[in-house]
Structures are given as C-alpha cells and as structure tokens.
mmCIF file of C-alpha atoms in Angstrom:
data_model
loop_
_atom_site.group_PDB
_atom_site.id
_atom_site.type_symbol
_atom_site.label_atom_id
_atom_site.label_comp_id
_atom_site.label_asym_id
_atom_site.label_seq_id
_atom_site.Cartn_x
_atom_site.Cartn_y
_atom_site.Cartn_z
ATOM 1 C CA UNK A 19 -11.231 -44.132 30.918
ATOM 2 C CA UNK A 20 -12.351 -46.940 28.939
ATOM 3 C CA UNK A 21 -15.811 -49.029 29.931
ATOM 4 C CA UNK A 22 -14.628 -52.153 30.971
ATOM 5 C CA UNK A 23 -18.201 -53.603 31.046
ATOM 6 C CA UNK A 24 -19.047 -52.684 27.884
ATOM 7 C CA UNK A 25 -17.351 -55.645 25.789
ATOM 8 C CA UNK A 26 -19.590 -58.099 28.153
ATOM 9 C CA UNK A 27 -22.452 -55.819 27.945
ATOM 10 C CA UNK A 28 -25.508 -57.986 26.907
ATOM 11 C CA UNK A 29 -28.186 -56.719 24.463
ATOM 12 C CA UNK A 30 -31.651 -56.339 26.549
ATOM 13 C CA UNK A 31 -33.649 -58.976 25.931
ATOM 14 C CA UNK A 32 -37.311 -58.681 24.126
ATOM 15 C CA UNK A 33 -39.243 -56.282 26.303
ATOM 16 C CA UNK A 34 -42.503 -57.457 27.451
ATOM 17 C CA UNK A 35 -43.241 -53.870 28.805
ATOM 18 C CA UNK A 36 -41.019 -50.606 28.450
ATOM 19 C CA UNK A 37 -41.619 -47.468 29.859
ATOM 20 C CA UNK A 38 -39.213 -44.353 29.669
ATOM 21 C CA UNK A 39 -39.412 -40.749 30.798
ATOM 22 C CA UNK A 40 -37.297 -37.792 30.988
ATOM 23 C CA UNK A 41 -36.618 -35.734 34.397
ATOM 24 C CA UNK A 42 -34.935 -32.454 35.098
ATOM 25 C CA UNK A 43 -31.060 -32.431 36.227
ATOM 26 C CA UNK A 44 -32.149 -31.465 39.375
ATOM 27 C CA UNK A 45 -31.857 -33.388 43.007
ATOM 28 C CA UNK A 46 -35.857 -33.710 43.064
ATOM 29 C CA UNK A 47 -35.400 -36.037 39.903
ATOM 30 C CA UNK A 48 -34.448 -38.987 42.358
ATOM 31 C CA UNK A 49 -37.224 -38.724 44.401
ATOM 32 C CA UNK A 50 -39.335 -38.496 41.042
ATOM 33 C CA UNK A 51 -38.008 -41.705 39.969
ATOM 34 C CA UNK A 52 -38.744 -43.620 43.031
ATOM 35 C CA UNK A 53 -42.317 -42.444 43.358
ATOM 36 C CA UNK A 54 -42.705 -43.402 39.453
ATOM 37 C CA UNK A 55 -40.631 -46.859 39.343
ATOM 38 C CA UNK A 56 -42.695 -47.967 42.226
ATOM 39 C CA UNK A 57 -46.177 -47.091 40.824
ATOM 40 C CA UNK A 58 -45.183 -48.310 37.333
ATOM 41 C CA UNK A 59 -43.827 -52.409 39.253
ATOM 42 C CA UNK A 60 -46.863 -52.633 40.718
ATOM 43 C CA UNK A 61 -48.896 -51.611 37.446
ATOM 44 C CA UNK A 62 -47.062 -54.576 35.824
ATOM 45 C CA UNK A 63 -47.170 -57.010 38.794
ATOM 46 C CA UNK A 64 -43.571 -56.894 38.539
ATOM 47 C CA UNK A 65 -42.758 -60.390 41.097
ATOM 48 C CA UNK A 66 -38.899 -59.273 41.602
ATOM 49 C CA UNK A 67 -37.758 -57.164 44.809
ATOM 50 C CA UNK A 68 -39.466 -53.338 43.892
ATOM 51 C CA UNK A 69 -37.684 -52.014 47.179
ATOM 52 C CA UNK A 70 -34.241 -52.935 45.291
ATOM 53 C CA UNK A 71 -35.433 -52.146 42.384
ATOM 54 C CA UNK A 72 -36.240 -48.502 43.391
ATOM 55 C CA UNK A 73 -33.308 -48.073 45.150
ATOM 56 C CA UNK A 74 -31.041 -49.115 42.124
ATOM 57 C CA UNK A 75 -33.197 -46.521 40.107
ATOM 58 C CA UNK A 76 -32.685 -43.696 42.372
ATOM 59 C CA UNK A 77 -29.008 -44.078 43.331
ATOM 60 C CA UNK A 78 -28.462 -43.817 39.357
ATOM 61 C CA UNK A 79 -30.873 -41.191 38.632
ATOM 62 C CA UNK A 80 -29.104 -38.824 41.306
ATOM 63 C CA UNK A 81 -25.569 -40.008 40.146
ATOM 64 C CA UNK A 82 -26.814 -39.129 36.522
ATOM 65 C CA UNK A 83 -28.650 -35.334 38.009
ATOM 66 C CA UNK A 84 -25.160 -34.556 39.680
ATOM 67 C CA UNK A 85 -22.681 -36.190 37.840
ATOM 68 C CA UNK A 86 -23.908 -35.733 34.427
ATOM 69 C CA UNK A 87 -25.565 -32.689 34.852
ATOM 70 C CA UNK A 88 -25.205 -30.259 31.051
ATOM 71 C CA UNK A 89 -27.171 -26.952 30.972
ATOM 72 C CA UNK A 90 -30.085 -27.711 28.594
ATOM 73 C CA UNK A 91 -30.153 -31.148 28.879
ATOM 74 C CA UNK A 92 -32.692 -33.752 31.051
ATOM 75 C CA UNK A 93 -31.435 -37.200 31.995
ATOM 76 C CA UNK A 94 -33.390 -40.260 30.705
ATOM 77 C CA UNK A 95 -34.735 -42.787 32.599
ATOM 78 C CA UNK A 96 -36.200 -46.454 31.289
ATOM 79 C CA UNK A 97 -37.486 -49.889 32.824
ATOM 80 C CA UNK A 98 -38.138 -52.774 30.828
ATOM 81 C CA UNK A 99 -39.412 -56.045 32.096
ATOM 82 C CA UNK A 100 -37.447 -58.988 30.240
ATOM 83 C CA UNK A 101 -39.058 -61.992 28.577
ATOM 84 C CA UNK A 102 -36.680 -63.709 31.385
ATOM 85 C CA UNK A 103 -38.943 -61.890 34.143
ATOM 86 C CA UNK A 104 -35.768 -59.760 35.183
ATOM 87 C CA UNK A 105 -36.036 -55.736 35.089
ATOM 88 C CA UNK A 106 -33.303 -53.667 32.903
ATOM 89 C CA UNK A 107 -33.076 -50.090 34.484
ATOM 90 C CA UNK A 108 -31.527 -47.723 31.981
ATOM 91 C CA UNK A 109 -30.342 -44.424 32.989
ATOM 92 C CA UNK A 110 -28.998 -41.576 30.617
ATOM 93 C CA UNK A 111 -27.372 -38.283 30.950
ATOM 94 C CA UNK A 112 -25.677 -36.572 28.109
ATOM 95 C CA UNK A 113 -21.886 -36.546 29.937
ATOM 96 C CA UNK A 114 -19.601 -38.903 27.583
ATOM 97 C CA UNK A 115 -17.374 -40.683 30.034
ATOM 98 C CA UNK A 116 -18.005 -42.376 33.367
ATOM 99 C CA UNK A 117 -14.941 -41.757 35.762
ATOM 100 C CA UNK A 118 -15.059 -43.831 38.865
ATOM 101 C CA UNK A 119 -16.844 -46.181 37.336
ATOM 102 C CA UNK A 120 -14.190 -49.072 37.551
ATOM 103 C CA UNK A 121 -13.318 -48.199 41.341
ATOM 104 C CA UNK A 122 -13.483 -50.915 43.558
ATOM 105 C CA UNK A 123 -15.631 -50.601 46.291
ATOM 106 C CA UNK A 124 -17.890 -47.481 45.352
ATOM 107 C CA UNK A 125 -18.056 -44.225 43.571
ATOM 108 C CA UNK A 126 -14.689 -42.284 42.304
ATOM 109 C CA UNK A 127 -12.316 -41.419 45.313
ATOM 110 C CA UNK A 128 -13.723 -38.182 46.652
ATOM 111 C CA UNK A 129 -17.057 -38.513 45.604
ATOM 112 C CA UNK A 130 -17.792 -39.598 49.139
ATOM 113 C CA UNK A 131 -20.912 -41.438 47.977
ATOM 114 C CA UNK A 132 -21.901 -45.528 48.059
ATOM 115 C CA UNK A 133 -24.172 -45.737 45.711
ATOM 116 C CA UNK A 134 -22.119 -47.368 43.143
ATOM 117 C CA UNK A 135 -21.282 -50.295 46.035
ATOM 118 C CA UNK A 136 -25.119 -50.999 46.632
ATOM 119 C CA UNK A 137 -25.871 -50.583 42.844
ATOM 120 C CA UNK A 138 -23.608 -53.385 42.324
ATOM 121 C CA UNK A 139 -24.723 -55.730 45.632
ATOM 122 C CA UNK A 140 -28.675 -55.307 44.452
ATOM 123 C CA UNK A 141 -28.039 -55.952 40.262
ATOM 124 C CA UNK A 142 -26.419 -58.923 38.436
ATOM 125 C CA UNK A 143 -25.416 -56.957 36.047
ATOM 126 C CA UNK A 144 -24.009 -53.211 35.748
ATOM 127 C CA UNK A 145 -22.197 -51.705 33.013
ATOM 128 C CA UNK A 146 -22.638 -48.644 31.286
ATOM 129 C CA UNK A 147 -21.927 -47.479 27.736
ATOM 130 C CA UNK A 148 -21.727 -44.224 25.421
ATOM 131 C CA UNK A 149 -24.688 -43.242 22.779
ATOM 132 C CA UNK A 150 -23.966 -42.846 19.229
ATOM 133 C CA UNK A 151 -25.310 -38.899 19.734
ATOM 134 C CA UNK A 152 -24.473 -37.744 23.112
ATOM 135 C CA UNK A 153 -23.648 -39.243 26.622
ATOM 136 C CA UNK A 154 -23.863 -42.815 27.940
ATOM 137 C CA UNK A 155 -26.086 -44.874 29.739
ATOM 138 C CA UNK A 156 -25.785 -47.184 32.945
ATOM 139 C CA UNK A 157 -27.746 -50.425 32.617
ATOM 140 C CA UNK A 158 -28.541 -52.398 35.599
ATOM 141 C CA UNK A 159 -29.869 -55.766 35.783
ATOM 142 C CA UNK A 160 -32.403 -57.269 38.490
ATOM 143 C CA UNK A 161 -33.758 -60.509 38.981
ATOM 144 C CA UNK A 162 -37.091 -60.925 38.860
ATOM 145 C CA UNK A 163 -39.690 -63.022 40.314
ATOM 146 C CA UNK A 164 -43.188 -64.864 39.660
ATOM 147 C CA UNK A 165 -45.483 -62.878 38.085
ATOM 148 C CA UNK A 166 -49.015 -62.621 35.828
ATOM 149 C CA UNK A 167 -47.000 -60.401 33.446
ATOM 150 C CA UNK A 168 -45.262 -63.664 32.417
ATOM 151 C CA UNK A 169 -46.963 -65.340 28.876
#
C-alpha cells in the first residue's frame, strides 16, 4: 500500500526541545510512554492539551508494540516541541509498510481497534512514512498552547 500522507508530509519544524527513547515490543511499552510523555510536558511547561497528547502517544506506541512487533527489535518513540508551540510525536517500529492506514474510520478491517479514529480527531496532522534503514514512522501533530518554553 502506498502512504498517501507522505507527499503532504511536512518537515518538523526547528525543535526547541527533543527527547527520544526506545521501549521494548511489549504491551507494558504503552503504559511506559504515557507515564514518560506526561512527566517530560510538564518538565517543558508544554501549554497544549497533555491528556491528548498522551493519549495520541500511547494509542501509537501500542499500535507500533503489536503491529510492528520484529524479534530483536525495540520501537522508538520521540516528542519535539515546535518553534510554532505545537508537539510532533514520532513513533517507530522496524515493520516497512502500514496496512490500514488509509481506512476510513479507524484501524484495518479486523483489527477491531479505534485508535487510529481518535489519533486522527486529537492531531492536525497524521501521516506516516518509511526510514531509509528499516521500518517507518507515524508522525502526529498537536496544537499547542501558551507557554514559558516559548523565546
């Protein structure tokens, strides 16, 4: 299946903070995610919606620990606060194509999962595309808000 967000698919705009980390393709990772998405918006005085933000971060982390799931491999997660004061979630997982991906309405038929749907009602922006090396990554876009993280 071809990426049909990818030709639109913005470069990220100059980080004023970035922060990645790598978690296990395991279901815990999700719950990892939230836990360290939330600590790491409030470190920054991040002035956008965190309880969106945390939910975009884990609905992709568990698609990426079930769906992209590769014996050996961990899945990559990284926030980055925009000069624009939004938040760019980037989630990797070392599985080429995305499948379901361009289905209205929520994840690939028989998936039985929503978490594509609420992905794309919380973000302004969601696309994903492939590495040069191995896999792809989903980039979501919030909005952000006020904040002393700003110049």
């Amino acid at each position: 299946m071809t990426n049909p967000g990818a030709s639109s698919l913005p470069s990220t705009p100059h980080p004023t903070r970035d922060w990645s980390t790598s978690y296990p393709m395991t279901p815990g990772a999700a719950r990892l995610a939230r836990t360290h998405t939330r600590r790491r918006l409030a470190g920054w005085q991040w002035g956008g919606d965190v309880d969106d933000a945390v939910l975009v971060v884990s609905e992709l982390v568990a698609n990426a620990a079930r769906h992209g799931r590769v014996a050996g491999h961990h899945l990559w997660l990284r926030l980055a606060l925009a000069g624009d004061g939004g938040l760019v979630v980037d989630v990797s997982d070392p599985v080429r194509g995305f499948p379901g991906f361009g289905v209205r309405g929520g994840d690939a038929p028989g998936e039985g999962g929503r978490g594509l749907l609420v992905v794309r009602q919380l973000t302004y922006e969601l696309a994903w595309f492939p590495r040069a090396a191995q896999g792809k990554t989903v980039r979501a876009r919030l909005r952000g808000g006020p904040g002393p993280w700003r110049g």
